[in-house]
């Protein structure tokens, strides 16, 4: 995973960063915690400039958030509940979990979108209740962009500052990244196996 992401970033530059961050929001087994630090590494080694790395990551992340926002807005509460009722096991979500996500969003609104973009897993899910609630598109994009920008900046700077230790970091990050992916897949399968519909 480490080698594949690194070579993809080196070959594709800013477009690759944006594409991977978009995919990270759509397909969680590609974690931003690997993409942006590696992009920061490459920036420190003379690749895509750091400022463009951060902006590209933010743009891709925002595009992914907007996609899920549009899904929530298009489906609406009733259709999404029907989808969960029918395919809840594979979505690993129950109507009560949707209720909790919506209640949390209703309590915190814009703050939920902003801080949600800084929390793994929540980063993607927070867009759905925002869309269902028909939060203003401009407001959603503004707070999502701010949260995504901070997240991408933090991760890219971490990679940029560790550039001097690139070889040492790469030795443990490659197996670690594979463990992260396998762990995410394992958690998903566990939730599918243990899934129980609301009584």
C-alpha positions as MATLAB code, in Angstrom:
seq = 'XXXXXXXXXXXXXXXXXXXXXXXXXXXXXXXXXXXXXXXXXXXXXXXXXXXXXXXXXXXXXXXXXXXXXXXXXXXXXXXXXXXXXXXXXXXXXXXXXXXXXXXXXXXXXXXXXXXXXXXXXXXXXXXXXXXXXXXXXXXXXXXXXXXXXXXXXXXXXXXXXXXXXXXXXXXXXXXXXXXXXXXXXXXXXXXXXXXXXXX';
ca = [
       0.000    0.000    0.000;
       2.798    2.415    0.959;
       4.742    1.742   -2.250;
       1.644    1.924   -4.456;
       0.424    5.219   -2.987;
       3.928    6.699   -3.075;
       4.528    5.803   -6.735;
       1.035    6.993   -7.700;
       1.645   10.345   -5.991;
       5.055   10.769   -7.604;
       3.656   10.042  -11.069;
       0.408   11.972  -10.821;
       1.330   15.020   -8.766;
      -1.483   17.295   -7.597;
      -4.126   15.388   -9.579;
      -3.131   12.127   -7.892;
      -3.363   13.715   -4.441;
      -6.851   15.043   -5.168;
      -7.968   11.714   -6.667;
      -6.729    9.675   -3.694;
      -8.358   12.025   -1.193;
     -11.609   11.792   -3.144;
     -11.362    7.994   -3.076;
     -10.527    8.108    0.637;
     -13.946    9.631    1.267;
     -15.718    7.119   -0.967;
     -13.638    4.014   -0.242;
     -12.298    4.204    3.364;
      -9.644    1.442    3.004;
      -7.545    4.175    1.336;
      -6.899    6.257    4.482;
      -5.973    9.938    4.400;
      -3.615    9.182    7.289;
      -1.376    7.521    4.679;
      -2.074    9.651    1.610;
      -1.361   13.135    2.953;
       1.802   12.335    4.953;
       3.211   10.581    1.866;
       2.267   13.593   -0.227;
       4.118   15.723    2.344;
       7.142   13.424    2.051;
       7.143   13.861   -1.715;
       6.810   17.644   -1.365;
       9.882   17.750    0.889;
      11.820   15.673   -1.649;
      11.110   18.111   -4.470;
       7.761   16.804   -5.703;
       4.490   18.733   -5.756;
       4.987   21.982   -3.746;
       3.661   21.808   -0.193;
       1.036   24.528   -0.698;
      -0.312   22.749   -3.794;
      -0.195   19.408   -1.964;
      -2.406   20.809    0.797;
      -4.822   22.517   -1.601;
      -5.093   19.389   -3.776;
      -5.766   17.203   -0.757;
      -8.383   19.654    0.494;
     -10.074   19.792   -2.925;
     -10.260   15.995   -3.210;
     -11.489   15.628    0.350;
     -14.118   18.321   -0.177;
     -15.303   16.667   -3.399;
     -15.811   13.389   -1.538;
     -17.680   15.125    1.279;
     -19.896   16.913   -1.227;
     -20.687   13.611   -2.961;
     -22.060   12.116    0.275;
     -23.879   15.366    1.035;
     -25.616   15.102   -2.349;
     -26.476   11.451   -1.645;
     -28.074   12.424    1.667;
     -29.910   15.319    0.040;
     -31.153   13.235   -2.912;
     -32.232   10.231   -0.849;
     -33.845   12.099    2.008;
     -34.735   10.584    5.339;
     -37.476    8.170    4.256;
     -35.652    6.658    1.273;
     -32.428    6.320    3.246;
     -34.302    4.528    6.035;
     -35.800    2.129    3.505;
     -32.325    1.491    2.108;
     -30.963    0.817    5.591;
     -33.901   -1.438    6.418;
     -33.249   -3.470    3.274;
     -29.437   -3.462    3.155;
     -28.504   -2.496    6.705;
     -26.280   -5.516    7.224;
     -24.029   -4.609    4.277;
     -24.088   -0.925    5.172;
     -23.429   -1.966    8.796;
     -25.969    0.590    9.920;
     -29.318    0.403   11.679;
     -32.101    3.003   11.773;
     -31.243    3.750   15.422;
     -27.643    4.542   14.450;
     -28.957    6.885   11.778;
     -31.159    8.494   14.445;
     -28.123    9.107   16.651;
     -26.115   10.607   13.789;
     -28.981   12.906   12.854;
     -29.584   13.939   16.473;
     -25.901   14.760   16.894;
     -25.934   16.812   13.703;
     -29.113   18.668   14.732;
     -27.546   19.595   18.080;
     -24.272   20.850   16.648;
     -25.046   21.867   13.027;
     -22.137   23.655   11.360;
     -19.770   22.730   14.202;
     -20.567   19.048   13.576;
     -19.538   19.424    9.934;
     -16.343   21.322   10.791;
     -15.128   19.078   13.621;
     -16.463   15.953   11.904;
     -13.979   16.546    9.079;
     -11.187   16.196   11.636;
     -12.289   12.791   12.963;
     -11.546    9.531   11.097;
     -14.679    7.631    9.961;
     -16.936   10.537   11.030;
     -15.256   12.549    8.258;
     -17.343   10.770    5.638;
     -20.509   10.007    7.603;
     -21.180   13.579    8.762;
     -21.977   14.639    5.187;
     -25.030   12.378    5.010;
     -27.105   13.907    7.852;
     -26.060   17.356    6.584;
     -27.564   16.468    3.208;
     -30.687   14.935    4.737;
     -31.216   18.067    6.824;
     -30.782   20.112    3.617;
     -28.141   22.269    5.207;
     -27.293   25.232    2.980;
     -24.867   24.054    0.279;
     -22.653   27.104    0.723;
     -22.590   26.659    4.488;
     -21.819   22.948    4.176;
     -19.008   23.515    1.672;
     -17.520   26.342    3.745;
     -17.277   24.384    6.999;
     -16.283   21.171    5.211;
     -13.522   23.044    3.372;
     -12.201   24.599    6.576;
     -12.144   21.263    8.407;
     -10.636   19.432    5.421;
      -7.976   22.122    5.017;
      -6.866   21.798    8.652;
      -6.816   17.992    8.430;
      -4.824   17.938    5.202;
      -2.426   20.619    6.446;
      -1.686   18.722    9.652;
      -1.043   15.414    7.865;
       0.976   16.944    5.017;
       3.171   18.918    7.425;
       3.789   15.768    9.461;
       5.113   14.052    6.340;
       7.049   17.127    5.246;
       8.842   17.495    8.603;
       9.694   13.779    8.722;
      11.309   13.832    5.277;
      14.774   13.459    6.791;
      13.667   10.140    8.288;
      11.983    8.955    5.107;
      13.848    5.674    4.789;
      13.349    4.711    8.436;
       9.674    5.684    8.367;
       9.027    3.823    5.113;
      10.391    0.608    6.613;
       7.672    0.451    9.268;
       4.950    2.427    7.455;
       4.635   -0.099    4.624;
       3.624   -3.035    6.880;
       1.707   -0.645    9.143;
      -0.351    0.625    6.213;
      -1.218   -2.937    5.229;
      -2.273   -3.664    8.811;
      -4.500   -0.555    8.777;
      -6.210   -1.696    5.571;
      -6.645   -5.252    6.861;
      -7.926   -3.870   10.151;
     -10.553   -1.734    8.400;
     -11.677   -4.706    6.330;
     -11.766   -6.855    9.467;
     -13.880   -4.288   11.337;
     -16.308   -4.139    8.417;
     -16.625   -7.933    8.238;
     -17.067   -8.109   12.006;
     -19.872   -5.566   11.856;
     -21.520   -7.507    9.012;
     -21.336  -10.755   10.971;
     -22.460   -9.208   14.268;
     -25.071   -6.910   12.743;
     -28.438   -7.002   14.458;
     -31.510   -5.159   13.152;
     -33.374   -2.856   15.499;
     -35.987   -4.748   17.465;
];
